Coordinates of C-alpha atoms and ligand atoms in Angstrom, one line a residue:
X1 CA -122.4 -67.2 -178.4
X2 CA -119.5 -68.7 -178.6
X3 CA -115.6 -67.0 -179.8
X4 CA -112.6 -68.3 -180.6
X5 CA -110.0 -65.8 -179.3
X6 CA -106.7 -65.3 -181.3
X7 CA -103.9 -63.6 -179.5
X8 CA -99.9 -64.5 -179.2
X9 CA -100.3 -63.4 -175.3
X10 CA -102.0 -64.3 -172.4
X11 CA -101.8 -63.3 -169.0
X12 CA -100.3 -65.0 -166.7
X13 CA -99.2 -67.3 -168.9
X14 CA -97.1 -64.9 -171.5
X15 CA -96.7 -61.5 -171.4
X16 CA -94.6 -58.6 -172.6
X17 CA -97.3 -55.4 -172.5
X18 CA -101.5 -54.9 -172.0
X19 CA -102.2 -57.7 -175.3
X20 CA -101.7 -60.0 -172.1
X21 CA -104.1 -58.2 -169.9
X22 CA -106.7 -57.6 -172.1
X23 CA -106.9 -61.4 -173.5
X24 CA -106.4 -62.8 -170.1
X25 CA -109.4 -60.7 -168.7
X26 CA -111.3 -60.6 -171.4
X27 CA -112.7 -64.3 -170.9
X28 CA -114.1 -64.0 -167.4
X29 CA -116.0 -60.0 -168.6
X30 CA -117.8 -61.8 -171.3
X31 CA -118.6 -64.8 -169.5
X32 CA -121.3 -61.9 -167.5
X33 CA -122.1 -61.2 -171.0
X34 CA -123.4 -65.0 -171.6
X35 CA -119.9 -65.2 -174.2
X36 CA -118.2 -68.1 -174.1
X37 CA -114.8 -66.8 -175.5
X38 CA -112.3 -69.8 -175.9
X39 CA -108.3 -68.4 -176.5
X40 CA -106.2 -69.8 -179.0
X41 CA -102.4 -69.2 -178.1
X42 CA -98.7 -70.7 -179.4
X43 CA -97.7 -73.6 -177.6
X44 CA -94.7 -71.6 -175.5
X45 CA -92.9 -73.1 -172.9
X46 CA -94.8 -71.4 -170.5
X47 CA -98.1 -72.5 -171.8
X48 CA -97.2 -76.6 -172.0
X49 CA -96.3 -76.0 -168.7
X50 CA -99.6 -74.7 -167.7
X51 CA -101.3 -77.4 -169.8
X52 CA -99.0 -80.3 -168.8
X53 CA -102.8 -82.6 -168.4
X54 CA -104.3 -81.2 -171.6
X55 CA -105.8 -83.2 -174.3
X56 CA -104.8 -83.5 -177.9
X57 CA -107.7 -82.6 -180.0
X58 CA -105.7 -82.4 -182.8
X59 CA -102.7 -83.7 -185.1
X60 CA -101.0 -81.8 -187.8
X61 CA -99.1 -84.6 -189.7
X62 CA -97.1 -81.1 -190.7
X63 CA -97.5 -77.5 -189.7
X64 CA -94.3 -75.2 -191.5
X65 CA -92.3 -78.5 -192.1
X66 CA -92.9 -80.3 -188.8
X67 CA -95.6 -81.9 -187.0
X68 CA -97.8 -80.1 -184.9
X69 CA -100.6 -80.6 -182.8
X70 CA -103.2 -79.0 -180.4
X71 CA -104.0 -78.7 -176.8
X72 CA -107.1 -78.3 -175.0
X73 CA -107.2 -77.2 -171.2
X74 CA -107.9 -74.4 -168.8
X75 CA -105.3 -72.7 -167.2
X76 CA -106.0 -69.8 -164.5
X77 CA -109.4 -70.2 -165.5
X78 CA -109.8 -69.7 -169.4
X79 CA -110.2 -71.9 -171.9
X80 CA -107.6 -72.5 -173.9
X81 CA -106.6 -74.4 -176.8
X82 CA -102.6 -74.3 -177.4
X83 CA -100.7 -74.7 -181.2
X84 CA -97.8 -76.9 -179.9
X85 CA -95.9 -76.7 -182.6
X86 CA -92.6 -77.2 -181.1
X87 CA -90.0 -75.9 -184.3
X88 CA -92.2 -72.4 -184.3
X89 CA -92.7 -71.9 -180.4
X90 CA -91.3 -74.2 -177.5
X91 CA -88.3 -71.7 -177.0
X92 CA -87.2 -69.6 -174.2
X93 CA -87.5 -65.9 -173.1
X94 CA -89.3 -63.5 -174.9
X95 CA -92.3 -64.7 -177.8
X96 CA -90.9 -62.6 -180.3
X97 CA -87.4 -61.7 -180.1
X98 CA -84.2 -64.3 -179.5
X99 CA -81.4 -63.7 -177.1
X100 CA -79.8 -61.2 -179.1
X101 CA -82.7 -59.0 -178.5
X102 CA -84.2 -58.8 -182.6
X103 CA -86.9 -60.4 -183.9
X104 CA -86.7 -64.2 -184.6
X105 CA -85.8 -64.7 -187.9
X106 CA -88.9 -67.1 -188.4
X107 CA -91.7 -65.1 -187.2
X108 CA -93.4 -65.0 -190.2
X109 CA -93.6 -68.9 -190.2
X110 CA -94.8 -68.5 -186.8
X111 CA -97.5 -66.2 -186.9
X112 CA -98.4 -67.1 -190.5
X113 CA -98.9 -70.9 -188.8
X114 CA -100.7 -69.4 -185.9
X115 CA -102.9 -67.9 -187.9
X116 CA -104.1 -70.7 -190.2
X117 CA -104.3 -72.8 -187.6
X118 CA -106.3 -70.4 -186.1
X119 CA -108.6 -70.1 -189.2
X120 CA -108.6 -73.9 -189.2
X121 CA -110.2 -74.1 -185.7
X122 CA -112.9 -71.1 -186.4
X123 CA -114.5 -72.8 -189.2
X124 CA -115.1 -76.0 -187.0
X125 CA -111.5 -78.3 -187.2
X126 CA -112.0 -79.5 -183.8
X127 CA -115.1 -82.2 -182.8
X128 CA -118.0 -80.5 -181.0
X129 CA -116.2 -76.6 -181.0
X130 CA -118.1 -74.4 -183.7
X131 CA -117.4 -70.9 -182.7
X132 CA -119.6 -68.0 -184.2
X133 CA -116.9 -65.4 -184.1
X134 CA -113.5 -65.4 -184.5
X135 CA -111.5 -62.4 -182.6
X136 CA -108.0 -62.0 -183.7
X137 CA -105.5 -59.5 -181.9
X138 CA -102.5 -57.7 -183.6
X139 CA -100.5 -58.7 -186.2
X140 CA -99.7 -62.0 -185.1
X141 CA -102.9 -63.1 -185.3
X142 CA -104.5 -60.8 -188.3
X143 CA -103.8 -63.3 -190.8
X144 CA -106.9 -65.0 -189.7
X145 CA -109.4 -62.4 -191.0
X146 CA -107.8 -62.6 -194.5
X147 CA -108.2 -66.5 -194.1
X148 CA -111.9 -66.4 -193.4
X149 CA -112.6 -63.9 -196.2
X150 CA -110.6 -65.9 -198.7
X151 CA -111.6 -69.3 -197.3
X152 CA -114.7 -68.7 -195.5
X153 CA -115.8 -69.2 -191.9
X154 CA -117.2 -67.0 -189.3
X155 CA -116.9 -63.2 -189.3
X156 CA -113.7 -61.7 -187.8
X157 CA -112.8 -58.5 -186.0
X158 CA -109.5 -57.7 -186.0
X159 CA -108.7 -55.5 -182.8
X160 CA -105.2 -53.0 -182.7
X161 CA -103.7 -52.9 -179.7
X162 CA -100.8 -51.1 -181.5
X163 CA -100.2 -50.1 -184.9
X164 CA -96.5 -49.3 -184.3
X165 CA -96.5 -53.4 -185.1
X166 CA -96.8 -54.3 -188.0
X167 CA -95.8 -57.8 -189.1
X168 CA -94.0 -56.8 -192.3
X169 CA -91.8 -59.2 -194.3
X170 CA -90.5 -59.3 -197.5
X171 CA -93.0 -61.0 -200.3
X172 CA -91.4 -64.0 -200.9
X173 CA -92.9 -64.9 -197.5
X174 CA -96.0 -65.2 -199.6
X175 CA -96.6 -68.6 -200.5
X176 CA -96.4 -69.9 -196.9
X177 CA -99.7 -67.9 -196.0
X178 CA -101.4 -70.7 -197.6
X179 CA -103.9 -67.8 -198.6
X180 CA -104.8 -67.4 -202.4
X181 CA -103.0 -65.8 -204.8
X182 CA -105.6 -62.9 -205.2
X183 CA -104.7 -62.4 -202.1
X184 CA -101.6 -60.7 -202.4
X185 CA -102.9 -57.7 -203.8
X186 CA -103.8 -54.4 -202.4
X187 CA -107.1 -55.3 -201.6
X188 CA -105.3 -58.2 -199.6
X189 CA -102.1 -58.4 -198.1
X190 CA -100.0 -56.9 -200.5
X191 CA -98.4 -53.8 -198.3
X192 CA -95.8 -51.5 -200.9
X193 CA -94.7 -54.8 -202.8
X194 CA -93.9 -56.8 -199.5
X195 CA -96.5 -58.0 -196.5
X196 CA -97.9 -56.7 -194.0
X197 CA -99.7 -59.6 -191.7
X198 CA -101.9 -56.4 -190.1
X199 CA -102.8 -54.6 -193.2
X200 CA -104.3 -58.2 -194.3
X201 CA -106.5 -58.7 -191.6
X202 CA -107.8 -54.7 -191.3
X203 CA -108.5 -54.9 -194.8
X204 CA -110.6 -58.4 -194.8
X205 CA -112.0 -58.3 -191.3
X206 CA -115.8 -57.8 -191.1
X207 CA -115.2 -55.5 -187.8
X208 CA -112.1 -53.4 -186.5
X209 CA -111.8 -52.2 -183.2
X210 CA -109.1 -50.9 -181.2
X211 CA -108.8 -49.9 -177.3
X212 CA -109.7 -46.5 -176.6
X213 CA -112.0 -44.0 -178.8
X214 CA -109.1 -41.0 -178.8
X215 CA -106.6 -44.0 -180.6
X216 CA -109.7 -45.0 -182.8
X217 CA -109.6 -41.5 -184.1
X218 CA -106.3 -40.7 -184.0
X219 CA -105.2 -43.5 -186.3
X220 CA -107.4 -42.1 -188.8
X221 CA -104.8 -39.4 -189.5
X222 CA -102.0 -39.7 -191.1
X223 CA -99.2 -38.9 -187.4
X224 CA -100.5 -42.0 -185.9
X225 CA -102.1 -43.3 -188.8
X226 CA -98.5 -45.1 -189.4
X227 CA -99.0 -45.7 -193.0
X228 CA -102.2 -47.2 -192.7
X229 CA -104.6 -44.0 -191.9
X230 CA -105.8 -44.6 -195.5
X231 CA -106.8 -47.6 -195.3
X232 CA -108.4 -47.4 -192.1
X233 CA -110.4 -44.0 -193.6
X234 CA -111.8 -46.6 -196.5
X235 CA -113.1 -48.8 -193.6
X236 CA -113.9 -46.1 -191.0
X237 CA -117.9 -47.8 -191.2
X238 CA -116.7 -51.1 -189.3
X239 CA -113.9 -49.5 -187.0
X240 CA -115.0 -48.7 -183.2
X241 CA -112.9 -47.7 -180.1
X242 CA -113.6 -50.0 -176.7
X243 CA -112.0 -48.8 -174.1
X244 CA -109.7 -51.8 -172.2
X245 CA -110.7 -52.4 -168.3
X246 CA -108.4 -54.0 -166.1
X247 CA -108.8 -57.2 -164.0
X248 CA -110.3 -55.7 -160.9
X249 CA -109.8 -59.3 -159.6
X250 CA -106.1 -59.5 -159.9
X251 CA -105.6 -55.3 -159.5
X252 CA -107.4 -54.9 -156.0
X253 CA -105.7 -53.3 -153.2
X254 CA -108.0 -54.0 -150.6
X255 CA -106.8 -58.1 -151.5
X256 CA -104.0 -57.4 -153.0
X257 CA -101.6 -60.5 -151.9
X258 CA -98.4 -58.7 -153.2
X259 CA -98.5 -55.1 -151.5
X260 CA -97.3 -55.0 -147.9
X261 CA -100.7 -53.2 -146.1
X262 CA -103.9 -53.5 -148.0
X263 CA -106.5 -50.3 -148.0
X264 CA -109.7 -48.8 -149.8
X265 CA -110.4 -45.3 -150.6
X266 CA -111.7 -45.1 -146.8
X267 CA -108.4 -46.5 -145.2
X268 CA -106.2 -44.1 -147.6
X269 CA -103.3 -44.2 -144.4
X270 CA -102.7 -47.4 -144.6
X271 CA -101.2 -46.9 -147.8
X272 CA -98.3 -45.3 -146.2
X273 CA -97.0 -48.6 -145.2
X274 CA -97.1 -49.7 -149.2
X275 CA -94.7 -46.0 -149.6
X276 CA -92.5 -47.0 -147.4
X277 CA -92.0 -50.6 -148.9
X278 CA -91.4 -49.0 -152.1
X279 CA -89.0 -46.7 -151.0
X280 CA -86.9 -49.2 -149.7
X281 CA -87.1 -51.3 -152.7
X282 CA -85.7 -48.4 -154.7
X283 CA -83.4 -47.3 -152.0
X284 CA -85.2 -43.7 -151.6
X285 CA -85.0 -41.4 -149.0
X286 CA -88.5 -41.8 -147.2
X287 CA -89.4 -38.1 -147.2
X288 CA -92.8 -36.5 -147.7
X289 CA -92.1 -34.9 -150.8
X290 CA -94.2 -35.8 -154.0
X291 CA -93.1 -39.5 -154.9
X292 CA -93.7 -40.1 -158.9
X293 CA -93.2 -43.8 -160.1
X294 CA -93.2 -45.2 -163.8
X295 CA -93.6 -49.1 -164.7
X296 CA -93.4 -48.9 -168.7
X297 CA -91.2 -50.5 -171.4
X298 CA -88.3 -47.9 -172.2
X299 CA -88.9 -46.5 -175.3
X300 CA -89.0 -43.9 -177.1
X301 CA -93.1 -44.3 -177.7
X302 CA -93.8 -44.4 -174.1
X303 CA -92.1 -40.8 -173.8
X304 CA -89.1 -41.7 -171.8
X305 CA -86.5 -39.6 -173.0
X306 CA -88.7 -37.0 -171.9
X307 CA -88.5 -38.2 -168.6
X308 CA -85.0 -38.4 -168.8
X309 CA -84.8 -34.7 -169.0
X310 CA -87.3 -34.0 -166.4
X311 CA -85.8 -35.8 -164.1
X312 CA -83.1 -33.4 -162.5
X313 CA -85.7 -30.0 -162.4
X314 CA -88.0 -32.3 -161.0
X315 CA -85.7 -33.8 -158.4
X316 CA -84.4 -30.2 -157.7
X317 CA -88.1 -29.1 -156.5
X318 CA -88.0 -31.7 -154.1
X319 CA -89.9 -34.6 -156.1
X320 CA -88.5 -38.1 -156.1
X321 CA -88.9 -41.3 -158.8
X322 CA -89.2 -44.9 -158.5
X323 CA -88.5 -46.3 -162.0
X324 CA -89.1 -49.9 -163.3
X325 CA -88.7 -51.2 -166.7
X326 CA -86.5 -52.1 -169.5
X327 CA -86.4 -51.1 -173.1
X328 CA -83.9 -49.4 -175.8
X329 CA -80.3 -49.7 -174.3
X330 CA -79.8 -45.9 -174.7
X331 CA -82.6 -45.1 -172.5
X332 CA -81.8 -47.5 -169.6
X333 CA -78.7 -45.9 -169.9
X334 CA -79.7 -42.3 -169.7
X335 CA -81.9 -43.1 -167.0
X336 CA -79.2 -45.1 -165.0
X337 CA -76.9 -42.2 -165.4
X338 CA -80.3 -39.6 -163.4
X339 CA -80.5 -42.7 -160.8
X340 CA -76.7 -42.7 -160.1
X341 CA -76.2 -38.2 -160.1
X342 CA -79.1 -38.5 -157.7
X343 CA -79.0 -41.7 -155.2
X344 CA -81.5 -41.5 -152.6
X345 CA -83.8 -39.5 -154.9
X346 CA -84.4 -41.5 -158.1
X347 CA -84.7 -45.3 -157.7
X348 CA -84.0 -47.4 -161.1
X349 CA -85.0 -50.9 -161.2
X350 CA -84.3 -51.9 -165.0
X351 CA -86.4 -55.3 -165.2
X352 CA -89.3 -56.9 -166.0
X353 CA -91.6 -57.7 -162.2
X354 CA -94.8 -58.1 -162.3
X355 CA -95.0 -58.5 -158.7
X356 CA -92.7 -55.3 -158.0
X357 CA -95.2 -53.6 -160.1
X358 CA -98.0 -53.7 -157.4
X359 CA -95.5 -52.8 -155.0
X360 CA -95.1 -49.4 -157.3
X361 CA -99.0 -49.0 -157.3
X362 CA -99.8 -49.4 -154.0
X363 CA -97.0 -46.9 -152.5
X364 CA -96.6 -44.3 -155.1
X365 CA -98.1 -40.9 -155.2
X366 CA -98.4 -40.6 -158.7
X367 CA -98.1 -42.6 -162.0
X368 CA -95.6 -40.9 -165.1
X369 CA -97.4 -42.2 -168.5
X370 CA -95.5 -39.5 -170.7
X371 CA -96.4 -41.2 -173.9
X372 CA -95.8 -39.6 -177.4
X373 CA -98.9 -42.5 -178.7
X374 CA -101.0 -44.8 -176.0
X375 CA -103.5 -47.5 -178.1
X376 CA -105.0 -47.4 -174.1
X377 CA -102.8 -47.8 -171.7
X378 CA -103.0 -50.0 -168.4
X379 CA -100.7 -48.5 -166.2
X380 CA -102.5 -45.1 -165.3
X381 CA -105.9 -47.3 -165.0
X382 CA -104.3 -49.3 -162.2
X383 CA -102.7 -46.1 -160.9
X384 CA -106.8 -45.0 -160.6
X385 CA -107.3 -48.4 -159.0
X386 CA -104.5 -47.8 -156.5
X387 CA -105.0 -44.4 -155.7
X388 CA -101.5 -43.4 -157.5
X389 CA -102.9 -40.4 -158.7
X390 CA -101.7 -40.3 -162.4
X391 CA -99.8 -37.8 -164.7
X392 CA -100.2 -38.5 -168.3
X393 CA -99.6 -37.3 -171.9
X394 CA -103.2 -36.1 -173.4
X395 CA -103.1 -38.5 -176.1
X396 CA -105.1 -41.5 -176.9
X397 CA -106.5 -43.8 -174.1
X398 CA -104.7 -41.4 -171.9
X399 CA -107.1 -38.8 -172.7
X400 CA -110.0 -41.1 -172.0
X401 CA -109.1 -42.3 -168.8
X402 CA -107.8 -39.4 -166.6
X403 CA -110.1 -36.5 -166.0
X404 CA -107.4 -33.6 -165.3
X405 CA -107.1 -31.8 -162.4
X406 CA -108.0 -28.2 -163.6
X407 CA -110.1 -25.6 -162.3
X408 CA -113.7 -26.6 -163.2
X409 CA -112.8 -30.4 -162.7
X410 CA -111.9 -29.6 -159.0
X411 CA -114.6 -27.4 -158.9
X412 CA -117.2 -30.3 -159.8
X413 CA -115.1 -32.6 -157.6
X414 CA -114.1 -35.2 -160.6
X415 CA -111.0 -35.0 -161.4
X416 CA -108.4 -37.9 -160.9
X417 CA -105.0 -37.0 -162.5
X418 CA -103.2 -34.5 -164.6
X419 CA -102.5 -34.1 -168.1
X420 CA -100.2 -32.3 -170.3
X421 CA -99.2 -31.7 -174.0
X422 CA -97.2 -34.8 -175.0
X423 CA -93.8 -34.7 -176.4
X424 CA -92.9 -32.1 -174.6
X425 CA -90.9 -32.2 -171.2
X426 CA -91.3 -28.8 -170.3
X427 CA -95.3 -29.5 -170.1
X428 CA -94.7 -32.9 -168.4
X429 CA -92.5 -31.1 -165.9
X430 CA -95.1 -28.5 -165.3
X431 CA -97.9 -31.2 -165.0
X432 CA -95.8 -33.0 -161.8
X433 CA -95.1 -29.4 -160.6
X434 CA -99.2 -29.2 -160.5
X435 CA -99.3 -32.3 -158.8
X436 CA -96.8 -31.5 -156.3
X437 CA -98.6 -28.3 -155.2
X438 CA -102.0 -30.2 -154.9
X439 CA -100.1 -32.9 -153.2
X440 CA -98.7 -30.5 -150.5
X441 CA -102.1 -29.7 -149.3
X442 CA -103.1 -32.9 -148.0
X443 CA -107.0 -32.8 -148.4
X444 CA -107.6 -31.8 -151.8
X445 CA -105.3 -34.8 -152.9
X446 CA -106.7 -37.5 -150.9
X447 CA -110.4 -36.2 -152.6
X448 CA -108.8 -36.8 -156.1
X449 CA -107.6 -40.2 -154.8
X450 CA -111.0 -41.1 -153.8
X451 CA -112.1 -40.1 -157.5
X452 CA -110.1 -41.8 -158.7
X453 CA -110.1 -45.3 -156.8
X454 CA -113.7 -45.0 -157.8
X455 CA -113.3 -44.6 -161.2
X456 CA -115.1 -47.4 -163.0
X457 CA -111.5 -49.3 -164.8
X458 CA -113.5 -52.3 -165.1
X459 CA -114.8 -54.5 -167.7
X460 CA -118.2 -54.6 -167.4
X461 CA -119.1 -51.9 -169.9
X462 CA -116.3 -52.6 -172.5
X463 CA -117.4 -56.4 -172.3
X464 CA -121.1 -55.4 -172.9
X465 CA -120.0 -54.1 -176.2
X466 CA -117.8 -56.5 -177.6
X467 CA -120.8 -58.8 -176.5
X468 CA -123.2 -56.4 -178.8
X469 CA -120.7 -56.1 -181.8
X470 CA -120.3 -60.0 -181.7
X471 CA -124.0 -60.3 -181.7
X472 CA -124.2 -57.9 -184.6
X473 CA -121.7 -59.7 -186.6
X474 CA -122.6 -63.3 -186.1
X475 CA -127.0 -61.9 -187.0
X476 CA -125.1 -60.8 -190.7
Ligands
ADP1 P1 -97.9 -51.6 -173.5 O1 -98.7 -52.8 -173.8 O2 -97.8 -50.6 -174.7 O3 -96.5 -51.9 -173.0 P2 -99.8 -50.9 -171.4 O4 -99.8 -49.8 -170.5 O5 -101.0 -51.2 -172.2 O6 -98.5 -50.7 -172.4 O7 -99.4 -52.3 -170.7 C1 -98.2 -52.5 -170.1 C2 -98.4 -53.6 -169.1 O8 -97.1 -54.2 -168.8 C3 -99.0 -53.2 -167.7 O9 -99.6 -54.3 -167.2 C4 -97.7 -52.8 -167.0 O10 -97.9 -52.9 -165.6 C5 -96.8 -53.9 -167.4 N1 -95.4 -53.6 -167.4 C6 -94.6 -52.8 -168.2 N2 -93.3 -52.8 -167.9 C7 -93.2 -53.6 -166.8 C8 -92.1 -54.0 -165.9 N3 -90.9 -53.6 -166.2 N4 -92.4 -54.8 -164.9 C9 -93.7 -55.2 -164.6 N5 -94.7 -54.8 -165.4 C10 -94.5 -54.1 -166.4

């Protein structure tokens, strides 16, 4: 079986959020799965670097107005085959916004090429490389799926890591899809008179899935159904949920290269050496009280005003934060302005570090995930990993993860986190204050750390099913 993987990110190579995770792992858990899943990505800076000794297995004479070509080579271990299309991707910083911070005022040239190029390698442009399936992932890479319905080719799922993005632009975008014109209809692409780049691809792919089975659900419904609930209703038959896995590989702290003291559930006190590096990376008062960290983009779907106004009650009971991340300008600021009323107490690192974020892992007590929508969420699974016990919103991949610690789940001896309502910070600040009290008694908290650092946040099972759906699909 053999996949051509469509995805705008890939870890380590480009990443802004768990699309990178989850196509960067995703390679290695289906190779165990006898899948040999090859990932197409945009030729970014990072990823000529990467694949400075490729091979050109293709020439566009012209690709959006400029010559174009592709790149085959393996970089940290996957397969990958690279669009170097210089004009749509060898530029700086961030994949989809410019250095004003919005959206670059191509990107539907971009992801439209992406995508039929992608199409174009699926149905066998590239001597010797026939894959069975084609896998596209969010809206940048949709566009596929409506290719090989219009065009023909192998079957295509279409997977939503988050249906807050949308690819919309206006319709006079249209004619550079190089689909059809039936296309643009409602059947198609067509998404209230404009396009939508996602809509196209849920509504032509032969399967849907997205990352948890709460957000498979939920999206059903018209609150988190974002304007597409009704479509996805009409094609609730081919939509599943498959819960992400994280790279236990790269997420290890018993070989974790970036924390300062590995451990395993059995050597939980060496992780005091890990606290103490984070508190001095965030400048906090090493104290014993319950230390609560959040890694997240800052915004307003990942709850963070609500943090904002937990903060102070929170700090006044005695618990501290370490906070790392970046996002909407008014929330780093209202965030800055907790760190600086309470130095010593609430650490703010506004930045993207991947390496700082193991540090955060590996010394934290707990994990915040206050989100108002998760697809799935990565953070709280390394939090399991790491034994940071975590705190999160009941809502989507949240709910699927963390088994809360309430009475018959300590009874049984399963839980590994906490829960609470989401939007609400009254809840979430009652969630840490039932944290805190477990915390304080020592032996009940190291049980749900051991819980939860064995948790099973791995691939294998999620792989086995993608294996099984491909297997279905390509059978057809
Ligand atoms: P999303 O993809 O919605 O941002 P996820 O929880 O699925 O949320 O994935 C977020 C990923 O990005 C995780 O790997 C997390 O550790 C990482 N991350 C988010 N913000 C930062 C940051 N400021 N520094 C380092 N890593 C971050």
């Amino acid at each position: 079986m053999i996949v051509l993987s469509a995805a705008s990110e890939l870890y380590p190579l480009v990443k802004t959020g768990g699309l990178a995770d989850v196509a960067g792992a995703l390679p290695a858990a289906l190779a165990a799965q006898g899948v040999r899943m090859v990932s197409f990505v945009p030729g970014y800076p990072a990823v000529l670097t990467a694949l400075a000794e490729a091979e050109v297995v293709h020439h566009f004479p012209e690709l959006m107005g400029e010559p174009a070509r592709i790149l085959r080579g393996v970089a940290a271990g996957v397969e990958v085959l690279a669009l170097d299309a210089p004009h749509l991707f060898n530029r700086a910083g961030n994949p989809y916004l410019g250095p004003d911070g919005r959206d670059w005022p191509d990107n539907a040239q971009r992801f439209a090429a992406f995508s039929s190029a992608a199409a174009m390698v699926a149905r066998g442009l590239i001597a010797g490389f026939q894959p069975d399936v084609v896998h596209a992932h969010d809206w940048q890479a949709a566009l596929t799926a409506a290719h090989m319905h219009y065009g023909g080719g192998p079957p295509a799922v279409v997977t939503i890591h988050n249906l807050a993005f949308q690819g919309l632009f206006p319709a006079s975008v249209f004619p550079l899809l190089g689909l059809p014109p039936q296309a643009f209809a409602v059947e198609g692409v067509e998404y209230y008179g404009g396009l939508s780049f996602l809509k196209g691809g849920l509504a032509t792919a032969s399967a849907i899935t997205t990352v948890s089975p709460s957000y498979a659900e939920e999206i059903l419904g018209p609150r988190e159904g974002m304007g597409l609930d009704g479509l996805l209703r009409a094609r609730e038959s081919v939509l599943t949920g498959i819960l992400n896995g994280i790279d236990t590989r790269i997420w290890d702290p018993a070989s974790d290269p970036l924390i300062a003291q590995s451990y395993t559930a059995k050597s939980l006190a060496r992780r005091s050496a890990n606290r103490k590096a984070l508190a001095r990376r965030f400048n906090l008062k090493a104290d014993d009280g319950l230390l609560v960290a959040v890694v997240s983009r800052f915004t307003a779907q990942k709850g963070i005003d609500l943090l904002a106004a937990a903060i102070a009650p929170l700090v006044r009971d005695g618990v501290s934060f370490a906070l790392l991340g970046s996002g909407e300008r008014g929330l780093e600021e209202a965030l800055a302005r907790e760190a600086s009323a309470q130095p010593g107490r609430v650490g703010l690192i506004t930045g993207y570090d991947e390496a700082l974020s193991h540090v955060v892992q590996a010394g934290a007590d707990a994990i915040l995930v206050p989100s108002r929508f998760e697809p799935c969420g990565l953070t709280q699974m390394y939090g399991l990993r790491y034994g940071a016990l975590p705190i999160v919103a009941r809502v989507g991949g949240l709910a699927d993860t963390v088994i809360d610690a309430n009475e018959a789940a300590l009874a049984a001896g399963v839980a590994t986190g906490f829960q609470h309502a989401p939007e609400s910070a009254d809840a979430l600040i009652h969630a840490v204050r039932r944290a805190q009290a477990l915390h304080r008694r020592g032996g009940p908290w190291q049980a749900l750390q051991k819980n939860a650092m064995a948790a099973d946040v791995s691939w294998a099972r999620s792989a086995a099913r993608y294996a099984a759906l491909y297997s279905s699909l390509s059978k057809v």
